[in-house]
Amino acid sequence: EEGEESENGKLVPNSGNGANYDHYSFTQTLEELEVRVPLGGSYKSRDCKVDIKDRSLSVGLKGQEPIIKGELFAKILTDEAMWHLEDSQVGVLTLEKFNKVEWWGTIIKGDTEISTKKVQPENSKLGDLDGETRGMVEKMMYDQRQKAAGKPTSDDEKKAETMRKFMEQHPEMDFSKCKWG
């Protein structure tokens, strides 16, 4: 289950499609990541040293070795990056992915990766999709319902309509021996 190794040493994702490590944990959606770093005591934000770059990350306390430091799994949008302290004890970073169509295996390259094949994507609402994608999804859903009911799909209906029009335009032709499908 969660934290177990699978797929050649990769971890099973936690409930937030991320991982729980000894020194930090993360969760993710296709668009963003949340990284939680326990600081090991009660601190103020001025005690923290957080360095977020598009391809690297360093989080820790001033005057000490960073708790997390290294090259990011992939590129982020630094202008959208934010961090805050939660209950004075946990650094919480919100990072927006540059490529919003991939799951990250980990935050820092070299850490044990999760099996991205076992990620459970969140359900999208049709209203969240752009017009073209929404139309495509609605067509797919319609076709799926039609097939399940044993009725023609939208493509089948379109072909049948085209043939009906062609037959109307050419009454001189005999279509009785035509095979459809």
mmCIF file of C-alpha atoms in Angstrom, residues 6-176:
data_model
loop_
_atom_site.group_PDB
_atom_site.id
_atom_site.type_symbol
_atom_site.label_atom_id
_atom_site.label_comp_id
_atom_site.label_asym_id
_atom_site.label_seq_id
_atom_site.Cartn_x
_atom_site.Cartn_y
_atom_site.Cartn_z
ATOM 1 C CA SER A 6 6.595 -1.487 -6.538
ATOM 2 C CA GLU A 7 7.600 -1.365 -10.184
ATOM 3 C CA ASN A 8 11.387 -1.776 -9.772
ATOM 4 C CA GLY A 9 11.824 0.032 -6.469
ATOM 5 C CA LYS A 10 9.300 2.825 -7.046
ATOM 6 C CA LEU A 11 6.936 3.870 -4.253
ATOM 7 C CA VAL A 12 3.160 3.540 -4.311
ATOM 8 C CA PRO A 13 1.806 7.133 -4.345
ATOM 9 C CA ASN A 14 0.230 8.549 -1.173
ATOM 10 C CA SER A 15 -3.423 9.659 -1.198
ATOM 11 C CA GLY A 16 -2.370 12.993 -2.752
ATOM 12 C CA ASN A 17 -0.522 11.320 -5.650
ATOM 13 C CA GLY A 18 2.836 12.122 -4.077
ATOM 14 C CA ALA A 19 5.132 10.567 -1.488
ATOM 15 C CA ASN A 20 6.007 10.731 2.205
ATOM 16 C CA TYR A 21 9.755 10.855 2.823
ATOM 17 C CA ASP A 22 11.664 11.140 6.117
ATOM 18 C CA HIS A 23 12.459 14.846 5.586
ATOM 19 C CA TYR A 24 9.488 16.032 3.491
ATOM 20 C CA SER A 25 6.271 14.960 1.773
ATOM 21 C CA PHE A 26 4.501 16.098 -1.358
ATOM 22 C CA THR A 27 1.164 15.882 -3.092
ATOM 23 C CA GLN A 28 0.327 16.855 -6.655
ATOM 24 C CA THR A 29 -2.263 17.516 -9.306
ATOM 25 C CA LEU A 30 -1.387 17.754 -12.986
ATOM 26 C CA GLU A 31 -0.956 21.530 -12.544
ATOM 27 C CA GLU A 32 0.749 21.982 -9.182
ATOM 28 C CA LEU A 33 2.676 20.492 -6.287
ATOM 29 C CA GLU A 34 2.453 20.992 -2.549
ATOM 30 C CA VAL A 35 5.654 20.268 -0.639
ATOM 31 C CA ARG A 36 5.541 19.992 3.176
ATOM 32 C CA VAL A 37 8.819 20.277 5.101
ATOM 33 C CA PRO A 38 8.731 19.686 8.887
ATOM 34 C CA LEU A 39 11.251 22.072 10.476
ATOM 35 C CA GLY A 40 11.765 20.142 13.718
ATOM 36 C CA GLY A 41 10.614 22.904 16.061
ATOM 37 C CA SER A 42 8.694 26.170 16.262
ATOM 38 C CA TYR A 43 10.003 28.980 14.037
ATOM 39 C CA LYS A 44 9.095 32.266 12.363
ATOM 40 C CA SER A 45 9.341 32.798 8.593
ATOM 41 C CA ARG A 46 12.422 35.027 9.118
ATOM 42 C CA ASP A 47 14.233 31.947 10.527
ATOM 43 C CA CYS A 48 13.678 30.061 7.268
ATOM 44 C CA LYS A 49 15.806 30.059 4.146
ATOM 45 C CA VAL A 50 13.799 29.117 1.062
ATOM 46 C CA ASP A 51 15.356 29.329 -2.406
ATOM 47 C CA ILE A 52 13.033 28.438 -5.283
ATOM 48 C CA LYS A 53 14.411 28.407 -8.833
ATOM 49 C CA ASP A 54 12.806 27.025 -11.997
ATOM 50 C CA ARG A 55 14.904 23.833 -11.805
ATOM 51 C CA SER A 56 16.162 23.685 -8.202
ATOM 52 C CA LEU A 57 14.928 23.985 -4.636
ATOM 53 C CA SER A 58 16.497 24.563 -1.232
ATOM 54 C CA VAL A 59 14.500 24.690 2.028
ATOM 55 C CA GLY A 60 15.849 24.916 5.560
ATOM 56 C CA LEU A 61 16.701 27.138 8.496
ATOM 57 C CA LYS A 62 19.184 30.004 8.371
ATOM 58 C CA GLY A 63 22.668 28.978 9.523
ATOM 59 C CA GLN A 64 21.955 25.255 9.100
ATOM 60 C CA GLU A 65 22.277 22.708 6.309
ATOM 61 C CA PRO A 66 19.125 22.703 4.100
ATOM 62 C CA ILE A 67 16.503 20.068 4.895
ATOM 63 C CA ILE A 68 15.802 19.718 1.148
ATOM 64 C CA LYS A 69 18.264 20.763 -1.521
ATOM 65 C CA GLY A 70 18.674 19.656 -5.102
ATOM 66 C CA GLU A 71 17.605 19.648 -8.698
ATOM 67 C CA LEU A 72 13.843 19.541 -9.258
ATOM 68 C CA PHE A 73 12.276 16.586 -11.065
ATOM 69 C CA ALA A 74 11.125 19.003 -13.790
ATOM 70 C CA LYS A 75 10.753 22.729 -14.434
ATOM 71 C CA ILE A 76 8.385 24.967 -12.426
ATOM 72 C CA LEU A 77 7.008 28.487 -12.931
ATOM 73 C CA THR A 78 8.905 30.513 -10.308
ATOM 74 C CA ASP A 79 6.570 33.538 -10.607
ATOM 75 C CA GLU A 80 3.720 31.349 -9.307
ATOM 76 C CA ALA A 81 5.712 29.724 -6.451
ATOM 77 C CA MET A 82 4.631 30.486 -2.878
ATOM 78 C CA TRP A 83 5.580 29.315 0.594
ATOM 79 C CA HIS A 84 4.327 29.850 4.137
ATOM 80 C CA LEU A 85 4.750 28.431 7.614
ATOM 81 C CA GLU A 86 1.997 26.242 8.995
ATOM 82 C CA ASP A 87 1.650 26.226 12.799
ATOM 83 C CA SER A 88 5.224 27.663 12.980
ATOM 84 C CA GLN A 89 6.555 24.125 12.402
ATOM 85 C CA VAL A 90 6.062 23.118 8.757
ATOM 86 C CA GLY A 91 7.225 24.929 5.640
ATOM 87 C CA VAL A 92 4.518 24.553 2.975
ATOM 88 C CA LEU A 93 5.488 25.298 -0.629
ATOM 89 C CA THR A 94 3.070 25.545 -3.541
ATOM 90 C CA LEU A 95 4.815 25.079 -6.878
ATOM 91 C CA GLU A 96 3.179 25.351 -10.286
ATOM 92 C CA LYS A 97 4.444 22.897 -12.892
ATOM 93 C CA PHE A 98 5.768 24.269 -16.176
ATOM 94 C CA ASN A 99 4.425 21.213 -18.032
ATOM 95 C CA LYS A 100 0.872 20.746 -16.782
ATOM 96 C CA VAL A 101 0.290 17.354 -18.399
ATOM 97 C CA GLU A 102 2.694 15.113 -16.494
ATOM 98 C CA TRP A 103 2.934 13.509 -13.090
ATOM 99 C CA TRP A 104 6.180 13.988 -11.176
ATOM 100 C CA GLY A 105 7.938 10.920 -9.759
ATOM 101 C CA THR A 106 9.433 12.967 -6.902
ATOM 102 C CA ILE A 107 10.347 16.571 -6.065
ATOM 103 C CA ILE A 108 14.154 16.280 -5.887
ATOM 104 C CA LYS A 109 15.971 14.193 -8.488
ATOM 105 C CA GLY A 110 17.674 11.255 -6.795
ATOM 106 C CA ASP A 111 14.945 10.705 -4.180
ATOM 107 C CA THR A 112 13.010 7.442 -4.530
ATOM 108 C CA GLU A 113 10.319 8.012 -7.145
ATOM 109 C CA ILE A 114 6.670 7.065 -6.983
ATOM 110 C CA SER A 115 5.119 4.833 -9.614
ATOM 111 C CA THR A 116 3.306 7.403 -11.752
ATOM 112 C CA LYS A 117 1.341 4.510 -13.297
ATOM 113 C CA LYS A 118 -0.481 4.165 -9.961
ATOM 114 C CA VAL A 119 -1.453 7.832 -9.642
ATOM 115 C CA GLN A 120 -5.207 8.450 -9.206
ATOM 116 C CA PRO A 121 -6.066 11.566 -11.246
ATOM 117 C CA GLU A 122 -8.661 13.931 -9.861
ATOM 118 C CA ASN A 123 -11.995 14.129 -11.637
ATOM 119 C CA SER A 124 -12.342 17.135 -13.890
ATOM 120 C CA LYS A 125 -15.578 19.061 -14.294
ATOM 121 C CA LEU A 126 -16.716 19.616 -17.882
ATOM 122 C CA GLY A 127 -17.014 23.334 -17.120
ATOM 123 C CA ASP A 128 -13.274 23.495 -16.319
ATOM 124 C CA LEU A 129 -12.344 22.401 -19.850
ATOM 125 C CA ASP A 130 -11.774 24.704 -22.814
ATOM 126 C CA GLY A 131 -14.485 24.702 -25.498
ATOM 127 C CA GLU A 132 -12.760 22.372 -27.959
ATOM 128 C CA THR A 133 -11.814 19.785 -25.315
ATOM 129 C CA ARG A 134 -15.258 19.985 -23.737
ATOM 130 C CA GLY A 135 -16.920 19.347 -27.117
ATOM 131 C CA MET A 136 -14.665 16.354 -27.730
ATOM 132 C CA VAL A 137 -15.400 14.890 -24.263
ATOM 133 C CA GLU A 138 -19.163 15.431 -24.649
ATOM 134 C CA LYS A 139 -19.072 13.685 -28.063
ATOM 135 C CA MET A 140 -17.157 10.755 -26.550
ATOM 136 C CA MET A 141 -19.665 10.509 -23.692
ATOM 137 C CA TYR A 142 -22.602 10.636 -26.145
ATOM 138 C CA ASP A 143 -21.023 7.928 -28.335
ATOM 139 C CA GLN A 144 -20.383 5.758 -25.278
ATOM 140 C CA ARG A 145 -24.049 6.040 -24.189
ATOM 141 C CA GLN A 146 -25.244 5.319 -27.763
ATOM 142 C CA LYS A 147 -23.032 2.209 -28.061
ATOM 143 C CA ALA A 148 -24.184 0.940 -24.658
ATOM 144 C CA ALA A 149 -27.800 1.309 -25.798
ATOM 145 C CA GLY A 150 -27.040 -0.455 -29.100
ATOM 146 C CA LYS A 151 -27.704 2.745 -31.062
ATOM 147 C CA PRO A 152 -25.545 4.400 -33.738
ATOM 148 C CA THR A 153 -22.693 6.694 -32.631
ATOM 149 C CA SER A 154 -22.446 10.300 -33.839
ATOM 150 C CA ASP A 155 -20.038 9.184 -36.598
ATOM 151 C CA ASP A 156 -22.474 6.439 -37.675
ATOM 152 C CA GLU A 157 -25.317 8.985 -37.728
ATOM 153 C CA LYS A 158 -23.200 11.381 -39.813
ATOM 154 C CA LYS A 159 -22.363 8.648 -42.351
ATOM 155 C CA ALA A 160 -26.024 7.599 -42.562
ATOM 156 C CA GLU A 161 -27.117 11.233 -43.127
ATOM 157 C CA THR A 162 -24.493 11.693 -45.859
ATOM 158 C CA MET A 163 -25.679 8.511 -47.594
ATOM 159 C CA ARG A 164 -29.348 9.535 -47.263
ATOM 160 C CA LYS A 165 -28.588 12.893 -48.935
ATOM 161 C CA PHE A 166 -26.558 11.191 -51.673
ATOM 162 C CA MET A 167 -29.397 8.752 -52.345
ATOM 163 C CA GLU A 168 -31.913 11.647 -52.543
ATOM 164 C CA GLN A 169 -29.673 13.464 -55.036
ATOM 165 C CA HIS A 170 -29.329 10.346 -57.197
ATOM 166 C CA PRO A 171 -32.765 8.692 -57.484
ATOM 167 C CA GLU A 172 -31.647 7.072 -60.748
ATOM 168 C CA MET A 173 -29.189 4.826 -58.880
ATOM 169 C CA ASP A 174 -30.196 1.494 -57.347
ATOM 170 C CA PHE A 175 -28.903 1.167 -53.770
ATOM 171 C CA SER A 176 -30.815 -2.037 -52.942
#
